[in-house]
Short mmCIF file of C-alpha atoms in Angstrom, two decimals:
data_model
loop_
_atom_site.label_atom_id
_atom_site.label_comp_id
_atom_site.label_asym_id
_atom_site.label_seq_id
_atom_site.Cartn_x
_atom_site.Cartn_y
_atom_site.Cartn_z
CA UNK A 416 -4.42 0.41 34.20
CA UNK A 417 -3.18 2.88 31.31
CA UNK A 418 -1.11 2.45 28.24
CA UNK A 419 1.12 4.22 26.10
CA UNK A 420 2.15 3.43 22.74
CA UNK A 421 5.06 4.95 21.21
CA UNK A 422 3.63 3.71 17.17
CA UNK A 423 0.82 3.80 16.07
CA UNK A 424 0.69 4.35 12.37
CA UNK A 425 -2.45 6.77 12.73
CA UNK A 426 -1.87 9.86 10.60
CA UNK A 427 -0.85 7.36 7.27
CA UNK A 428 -4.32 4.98 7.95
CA UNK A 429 -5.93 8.97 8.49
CA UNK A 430 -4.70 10.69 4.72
CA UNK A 431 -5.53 6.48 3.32
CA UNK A 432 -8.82 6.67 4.43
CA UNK A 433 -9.09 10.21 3.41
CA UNK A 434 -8.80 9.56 0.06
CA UNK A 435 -11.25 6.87 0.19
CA UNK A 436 -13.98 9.77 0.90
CA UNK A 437 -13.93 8.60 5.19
CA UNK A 438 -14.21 11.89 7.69
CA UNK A 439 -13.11 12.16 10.93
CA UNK A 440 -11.34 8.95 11.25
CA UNK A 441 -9.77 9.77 14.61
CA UNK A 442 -13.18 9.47 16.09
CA UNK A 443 -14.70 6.76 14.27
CA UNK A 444 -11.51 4.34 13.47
CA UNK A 445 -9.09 4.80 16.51
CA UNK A 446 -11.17 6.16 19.36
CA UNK A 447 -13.18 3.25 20.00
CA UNK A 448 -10.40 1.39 20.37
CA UNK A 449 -7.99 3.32 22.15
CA UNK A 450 -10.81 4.26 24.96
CA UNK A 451 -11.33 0.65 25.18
CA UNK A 452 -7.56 -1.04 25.56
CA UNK A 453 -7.10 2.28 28.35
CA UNK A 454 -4.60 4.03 25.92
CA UNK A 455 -4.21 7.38 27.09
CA UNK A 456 -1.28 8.77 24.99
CA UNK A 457 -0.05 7.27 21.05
CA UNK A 458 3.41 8.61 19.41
CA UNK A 459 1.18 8.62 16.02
CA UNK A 460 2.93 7.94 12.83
CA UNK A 461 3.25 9.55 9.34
CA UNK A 462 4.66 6.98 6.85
CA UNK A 463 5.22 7.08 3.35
CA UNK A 464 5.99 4.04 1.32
CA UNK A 465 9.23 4.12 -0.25
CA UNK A 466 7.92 2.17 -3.40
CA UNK A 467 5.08 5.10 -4.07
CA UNK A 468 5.77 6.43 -7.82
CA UNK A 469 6.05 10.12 -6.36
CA UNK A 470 7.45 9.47 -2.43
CA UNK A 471 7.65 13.65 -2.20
CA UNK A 472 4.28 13.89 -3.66
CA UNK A 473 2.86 11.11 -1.04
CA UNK A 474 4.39 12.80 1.71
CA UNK A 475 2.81 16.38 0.93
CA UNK A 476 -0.39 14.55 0.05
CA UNK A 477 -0.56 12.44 3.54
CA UNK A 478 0.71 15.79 5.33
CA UNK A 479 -2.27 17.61 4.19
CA UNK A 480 -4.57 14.43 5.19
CA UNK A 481 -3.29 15.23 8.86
CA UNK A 482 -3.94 18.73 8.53
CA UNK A 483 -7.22 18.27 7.84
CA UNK A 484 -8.29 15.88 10.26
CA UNK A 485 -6.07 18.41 12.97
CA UNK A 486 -8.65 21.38 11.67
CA UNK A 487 -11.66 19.20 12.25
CA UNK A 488 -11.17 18.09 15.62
CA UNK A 489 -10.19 21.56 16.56
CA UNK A 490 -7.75 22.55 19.11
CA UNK A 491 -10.44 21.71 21.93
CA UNK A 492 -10.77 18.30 20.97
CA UNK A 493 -13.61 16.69 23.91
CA UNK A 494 -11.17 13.52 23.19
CA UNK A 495 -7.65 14.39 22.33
CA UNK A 496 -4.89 16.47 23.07
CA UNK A 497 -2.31 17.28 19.88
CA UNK A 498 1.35 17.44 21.81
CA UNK A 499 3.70 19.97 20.45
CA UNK A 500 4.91 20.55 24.07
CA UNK A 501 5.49 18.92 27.35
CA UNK A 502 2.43 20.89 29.15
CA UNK A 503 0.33 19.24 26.73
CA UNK A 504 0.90 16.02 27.96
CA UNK A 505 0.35 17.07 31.64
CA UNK A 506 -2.83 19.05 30.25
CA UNK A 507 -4.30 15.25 28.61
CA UNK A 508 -3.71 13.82 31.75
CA UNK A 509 -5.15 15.70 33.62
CA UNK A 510 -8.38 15.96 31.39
CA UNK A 511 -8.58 12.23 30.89
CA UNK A 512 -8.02 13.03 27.27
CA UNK A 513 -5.94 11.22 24.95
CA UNK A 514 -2.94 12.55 23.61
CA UNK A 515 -1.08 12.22 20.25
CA UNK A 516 2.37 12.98 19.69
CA UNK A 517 3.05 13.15 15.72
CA UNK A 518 6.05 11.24 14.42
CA UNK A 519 7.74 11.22 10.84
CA UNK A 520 8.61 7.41 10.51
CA UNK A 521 10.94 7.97 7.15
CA UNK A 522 12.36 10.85 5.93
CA UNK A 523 12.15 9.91 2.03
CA UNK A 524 9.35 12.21 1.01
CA UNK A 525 11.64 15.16 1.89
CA UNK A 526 14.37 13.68 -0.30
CA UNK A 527 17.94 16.33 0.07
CA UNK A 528 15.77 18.94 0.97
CA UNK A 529 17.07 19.41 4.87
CA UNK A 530 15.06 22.88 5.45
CA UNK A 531 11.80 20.91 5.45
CA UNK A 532 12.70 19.91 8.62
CA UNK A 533 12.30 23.19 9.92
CA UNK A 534 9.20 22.79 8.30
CA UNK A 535 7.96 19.32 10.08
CA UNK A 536 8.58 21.08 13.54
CA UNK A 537 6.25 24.01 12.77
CA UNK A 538 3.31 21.47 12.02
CA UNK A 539 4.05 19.73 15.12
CA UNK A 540 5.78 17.01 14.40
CA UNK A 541 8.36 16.09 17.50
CA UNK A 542 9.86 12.36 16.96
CA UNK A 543 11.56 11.75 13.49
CA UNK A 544 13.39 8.56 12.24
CA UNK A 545 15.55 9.01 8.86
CA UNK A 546 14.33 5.95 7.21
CA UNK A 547 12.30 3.26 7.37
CA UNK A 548 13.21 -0.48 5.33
CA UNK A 549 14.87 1.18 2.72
CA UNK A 550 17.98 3.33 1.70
CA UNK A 551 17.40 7.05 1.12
CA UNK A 552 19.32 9.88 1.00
CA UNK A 553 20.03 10.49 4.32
CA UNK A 554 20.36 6.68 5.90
CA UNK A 555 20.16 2.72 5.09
CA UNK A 556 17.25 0.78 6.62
CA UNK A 557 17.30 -2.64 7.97
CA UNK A 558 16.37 -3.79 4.41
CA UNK A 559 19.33 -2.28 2.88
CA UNK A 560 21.83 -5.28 1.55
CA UNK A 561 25.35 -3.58 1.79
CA UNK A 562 26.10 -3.60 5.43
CA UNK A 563 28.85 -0.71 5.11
CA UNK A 564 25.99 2.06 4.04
CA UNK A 565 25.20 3.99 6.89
CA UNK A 566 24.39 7.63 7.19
CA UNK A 567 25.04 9.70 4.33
CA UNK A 568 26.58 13.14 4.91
CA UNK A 569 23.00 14.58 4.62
CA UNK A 570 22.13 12.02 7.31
CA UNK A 571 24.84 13.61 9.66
CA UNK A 572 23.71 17.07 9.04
CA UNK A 573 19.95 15.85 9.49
CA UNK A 574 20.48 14.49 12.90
CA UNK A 575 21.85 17.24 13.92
CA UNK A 576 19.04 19.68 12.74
CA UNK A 577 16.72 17.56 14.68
CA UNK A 578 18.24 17.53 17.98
CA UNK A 579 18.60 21.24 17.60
CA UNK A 580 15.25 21.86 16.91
CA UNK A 581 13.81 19.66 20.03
CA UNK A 582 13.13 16.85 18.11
CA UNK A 583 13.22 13.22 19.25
CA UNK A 584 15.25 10.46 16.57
CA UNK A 585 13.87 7.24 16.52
CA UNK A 586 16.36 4.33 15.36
CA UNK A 587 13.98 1.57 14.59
CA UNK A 588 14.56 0.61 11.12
CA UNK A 589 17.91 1.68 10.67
CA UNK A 590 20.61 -0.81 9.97
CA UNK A 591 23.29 -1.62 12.32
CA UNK A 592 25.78 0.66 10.39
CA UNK A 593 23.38 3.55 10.82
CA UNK A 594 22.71 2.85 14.25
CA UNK A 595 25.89 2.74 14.88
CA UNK A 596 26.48 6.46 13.11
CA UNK A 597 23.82 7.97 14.66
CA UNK A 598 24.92 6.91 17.95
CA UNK A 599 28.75 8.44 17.73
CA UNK A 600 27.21 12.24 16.18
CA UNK A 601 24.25 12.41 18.46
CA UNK A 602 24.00 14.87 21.49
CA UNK A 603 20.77 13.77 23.33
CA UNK A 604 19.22 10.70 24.07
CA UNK A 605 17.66 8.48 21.09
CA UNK A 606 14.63 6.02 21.19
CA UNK A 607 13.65 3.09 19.26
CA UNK A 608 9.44 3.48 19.54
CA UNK A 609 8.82 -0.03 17.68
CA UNK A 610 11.78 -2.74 17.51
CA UNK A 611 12.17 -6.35 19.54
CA UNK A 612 15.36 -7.94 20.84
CA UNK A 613 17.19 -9.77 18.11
CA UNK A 614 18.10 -12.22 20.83
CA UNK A 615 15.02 -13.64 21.13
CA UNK A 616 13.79 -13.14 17.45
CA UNK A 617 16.82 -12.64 14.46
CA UNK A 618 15.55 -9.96 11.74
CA UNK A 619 17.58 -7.20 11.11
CA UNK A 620 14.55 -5.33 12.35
CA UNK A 621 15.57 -6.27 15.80
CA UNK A 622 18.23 -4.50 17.81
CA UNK A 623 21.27 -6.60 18.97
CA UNK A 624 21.65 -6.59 23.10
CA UNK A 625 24.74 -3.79 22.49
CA UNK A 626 22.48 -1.73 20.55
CA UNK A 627 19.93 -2.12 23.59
CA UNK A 628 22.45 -1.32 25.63
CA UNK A 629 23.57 1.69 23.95
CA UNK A 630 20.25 3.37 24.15
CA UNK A 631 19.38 2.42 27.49
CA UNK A 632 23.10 4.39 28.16
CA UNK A 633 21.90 7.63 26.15
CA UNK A 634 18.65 7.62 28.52
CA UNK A 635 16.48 6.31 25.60
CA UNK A 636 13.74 3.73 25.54
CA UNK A 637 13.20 0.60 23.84
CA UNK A 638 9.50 0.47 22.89
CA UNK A 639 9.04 -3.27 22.48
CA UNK A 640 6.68 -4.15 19.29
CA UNK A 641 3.59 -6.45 18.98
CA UNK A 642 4.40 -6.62 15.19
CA UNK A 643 4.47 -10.47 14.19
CA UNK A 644 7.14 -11.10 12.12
CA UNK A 645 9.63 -9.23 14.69
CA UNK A 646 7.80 -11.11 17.98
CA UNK A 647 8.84 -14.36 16.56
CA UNK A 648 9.42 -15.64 13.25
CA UNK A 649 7.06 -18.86 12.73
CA UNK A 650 4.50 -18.27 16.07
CA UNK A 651 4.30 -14.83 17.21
CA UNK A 652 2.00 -14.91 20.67
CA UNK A 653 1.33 -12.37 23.16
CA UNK A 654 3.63 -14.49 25.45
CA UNK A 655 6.23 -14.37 23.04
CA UNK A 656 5.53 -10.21 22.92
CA UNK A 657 6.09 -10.60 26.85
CA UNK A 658 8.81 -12.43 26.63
CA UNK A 659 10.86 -9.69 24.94
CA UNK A 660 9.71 -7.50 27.69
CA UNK A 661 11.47 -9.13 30.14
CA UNK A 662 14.74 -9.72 28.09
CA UNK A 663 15.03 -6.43 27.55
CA UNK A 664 14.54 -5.60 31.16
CA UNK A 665 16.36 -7.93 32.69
CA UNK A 666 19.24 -6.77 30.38
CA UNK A 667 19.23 -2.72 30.82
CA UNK A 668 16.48 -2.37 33.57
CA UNK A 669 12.82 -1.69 33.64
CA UNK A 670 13.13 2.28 32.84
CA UNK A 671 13.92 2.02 29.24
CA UNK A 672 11.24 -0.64 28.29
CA UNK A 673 7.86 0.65 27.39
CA UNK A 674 5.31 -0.62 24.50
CA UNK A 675 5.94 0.45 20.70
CA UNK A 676 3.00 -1.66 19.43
CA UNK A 677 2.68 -0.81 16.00
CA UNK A 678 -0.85 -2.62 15.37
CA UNK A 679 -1.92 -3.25 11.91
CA UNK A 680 -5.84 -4.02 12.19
CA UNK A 681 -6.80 -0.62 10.58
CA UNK A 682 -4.06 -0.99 8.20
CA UNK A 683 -5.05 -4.65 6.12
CA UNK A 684 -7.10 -3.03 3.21
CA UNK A 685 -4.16 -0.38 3.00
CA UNK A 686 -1.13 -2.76 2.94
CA UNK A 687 -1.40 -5.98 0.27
CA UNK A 688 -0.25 -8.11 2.05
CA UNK A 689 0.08 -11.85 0.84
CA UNK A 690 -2.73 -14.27 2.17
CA UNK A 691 -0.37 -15.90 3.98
CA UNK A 692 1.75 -13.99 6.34
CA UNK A 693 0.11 -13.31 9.45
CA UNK A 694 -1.10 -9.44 10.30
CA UNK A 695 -1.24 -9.78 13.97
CA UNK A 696 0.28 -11.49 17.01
CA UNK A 697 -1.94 -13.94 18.57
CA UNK A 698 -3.96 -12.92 21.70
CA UNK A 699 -2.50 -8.97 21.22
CA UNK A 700 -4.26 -8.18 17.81
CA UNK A 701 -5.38 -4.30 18.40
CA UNK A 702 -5.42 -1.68 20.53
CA UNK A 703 -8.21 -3.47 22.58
CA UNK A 704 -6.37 -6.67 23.86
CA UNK A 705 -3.72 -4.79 25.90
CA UNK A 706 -5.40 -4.78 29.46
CA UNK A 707 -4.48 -8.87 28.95
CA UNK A 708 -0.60 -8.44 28.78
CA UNK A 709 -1.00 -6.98 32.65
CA UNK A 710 -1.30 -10.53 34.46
CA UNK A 711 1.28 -11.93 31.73
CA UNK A 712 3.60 -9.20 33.01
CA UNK A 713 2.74 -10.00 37.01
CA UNK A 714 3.42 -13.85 35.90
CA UNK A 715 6.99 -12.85 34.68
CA UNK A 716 7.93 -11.77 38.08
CA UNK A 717 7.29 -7.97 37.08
CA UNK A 718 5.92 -5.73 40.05
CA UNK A 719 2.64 -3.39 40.02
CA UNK A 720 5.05 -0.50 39.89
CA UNK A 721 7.48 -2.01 37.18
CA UNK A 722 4.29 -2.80 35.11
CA UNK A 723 3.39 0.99 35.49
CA UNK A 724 6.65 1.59 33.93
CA UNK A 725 6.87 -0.08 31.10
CA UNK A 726 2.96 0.34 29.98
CA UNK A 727 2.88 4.25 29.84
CA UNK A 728 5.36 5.84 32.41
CA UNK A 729 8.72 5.24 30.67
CA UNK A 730 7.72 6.89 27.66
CA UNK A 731 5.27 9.76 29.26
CA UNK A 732 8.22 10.85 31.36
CA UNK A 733 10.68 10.89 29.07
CA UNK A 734 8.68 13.04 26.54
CA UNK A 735 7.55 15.14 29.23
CA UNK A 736 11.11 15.74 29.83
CA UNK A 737 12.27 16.39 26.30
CA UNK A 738 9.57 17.90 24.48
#
């Protein structure tokens, strides 16, 4: 039993926690956990909050939060494995280590500045998305209210610096019009690491079954989320979370279905969130509860080897293949 998640919004919680005075909060906030829900490889995420006073000043903050933490586990980590390359992942597996793939989730803290890019790939970062809720310089989020924006002329150029550079482009978040852009310039596969099936669940955070479609066609994956409000809308369960597993299978196959979890538990004190929206899907509320979704997988009519596939092999493949 082993599991893969393609977000995990690790290297944000790290530079938060950082500036609280907390050390080494790979190994004392997300170890525990990962060890114990069998999680042997996370696509960790670097977020910046698009309402922050200074977004460019966050990012370069949060950037050297990561660095930091990256210095003190050292590159012989008796735990994890930092992936810049597809040997890495091989070398994690083959350790029993756990790997960590760093992702850009929102491109705002680099604003028009394109080169930095350039500069994101030589610190190791390998999966990008161009925006997250919001509308920035380069794309419109899922939050955006004028359906027509899309990508921006920056946006083109962006995409294309990142698939030349060996980047992956992650399309969770992004409205249907930049979706929709993204997919006519774009050379190489695409994944979405964290988004549900708007069948099942409308939000604009959801894709729609021709967007699933479309990645499944590029050779993407869809990494299905355990994020509430996108599981379902008034009672988000871990058989709801399942149930979006097999939509999305049964629509475009078991190979581009894998697990995007996006888990908030180490995030509450971080995010201000109102009272009364709920922080985690029931029965699936961390990193821990994930060895549970197995028999709710076998109960929707999903093999041992189609199980293996959408827990960690779908996603370990494919970044083994394009990294």
């Amino acid at each position: 039993m082993r599991f893969f998640d393609a977000h995990s919004d690790i290297w944000y919680n790290v530079g938060m926690r950082m500036e609280k005075g907390e050390t080494n909060v790979l190994e004392n906030c997300h170890l525990p956990q990962l060890k114990e829900g069998k999680v042997i490889g996370v696509n960790a995420a670097l977020w910046t909050k698009p309402d922050s006073k200074n977004p460019s000043e966050r990012f370069i903050k949060l950037l050297g939060a990561r660095s930091k933490e990256l210095t003190k586990i050292g590159k012989e980590s008796e735990d994890f494995v930092i992936v810049t390359k597809s040997e890495d992942i091989q070398k994690a597996v083959e350790r029993g280590k756990i790997f960590l793939i760093s992702s850009v989730e929102g491109l705002i803290g680099i604003g028009k500045n394109l080169n930095f890019l350039y500069t994101l790939y030589e610190l190791g970062f390998r999966v990008v998305s161009l925006t997250w809720n919001e509308e920035n310089d380069l794309a419109a989020g899922c939050g955006t209210k004028d359906e027509n924006k899309g990508l921006t002329n920056l946006g083109k150029q962006a995409v294309k610096i990142i698939e030349e550079l060996g980047m992956v482009l992650d399309v969770s978040h992004l409205n249907e019009k930049s979706f929709w852009d993204v997919a006519k310039i774009s050379e190489k596969p695409f994944i979405a690491t964290h988004s549900n099936c708007y069948s099942l669940c409308e939000t604009p955070r959801n894709l729609k079954d021709e967007q699933i479609k479309e990645i499944a066609k590029r050779g993407g994956i869809i990494g299905i989320s355990a994020l509430p409000r996108i599981v379902d809308r008034e009672n988000p369960t871990v058989e709801k979370f399942v149930e979006h597993i097999k939509y999305a299978a049964n629509f475009v196959g078991v190979d581009h279905v894998g697990l995007g979890l996006d888990f908030s538990d180490y995030l509450e004190e971080f995010l201000n969130k109102q009272s009364h929206e709920k922080m985690s899907t029931k029965d699936l509320e961390d990193a821990t509860k994930l060895p549970q979704i197995i028999p709710l997988l076998e109960k929707a009519g999903f093999t041992k080897k189609e199980i293996d596939r959408i827990c960690f092999l779908n996603f370990v493949e494919f970044f083994k293949a394009v990294l």
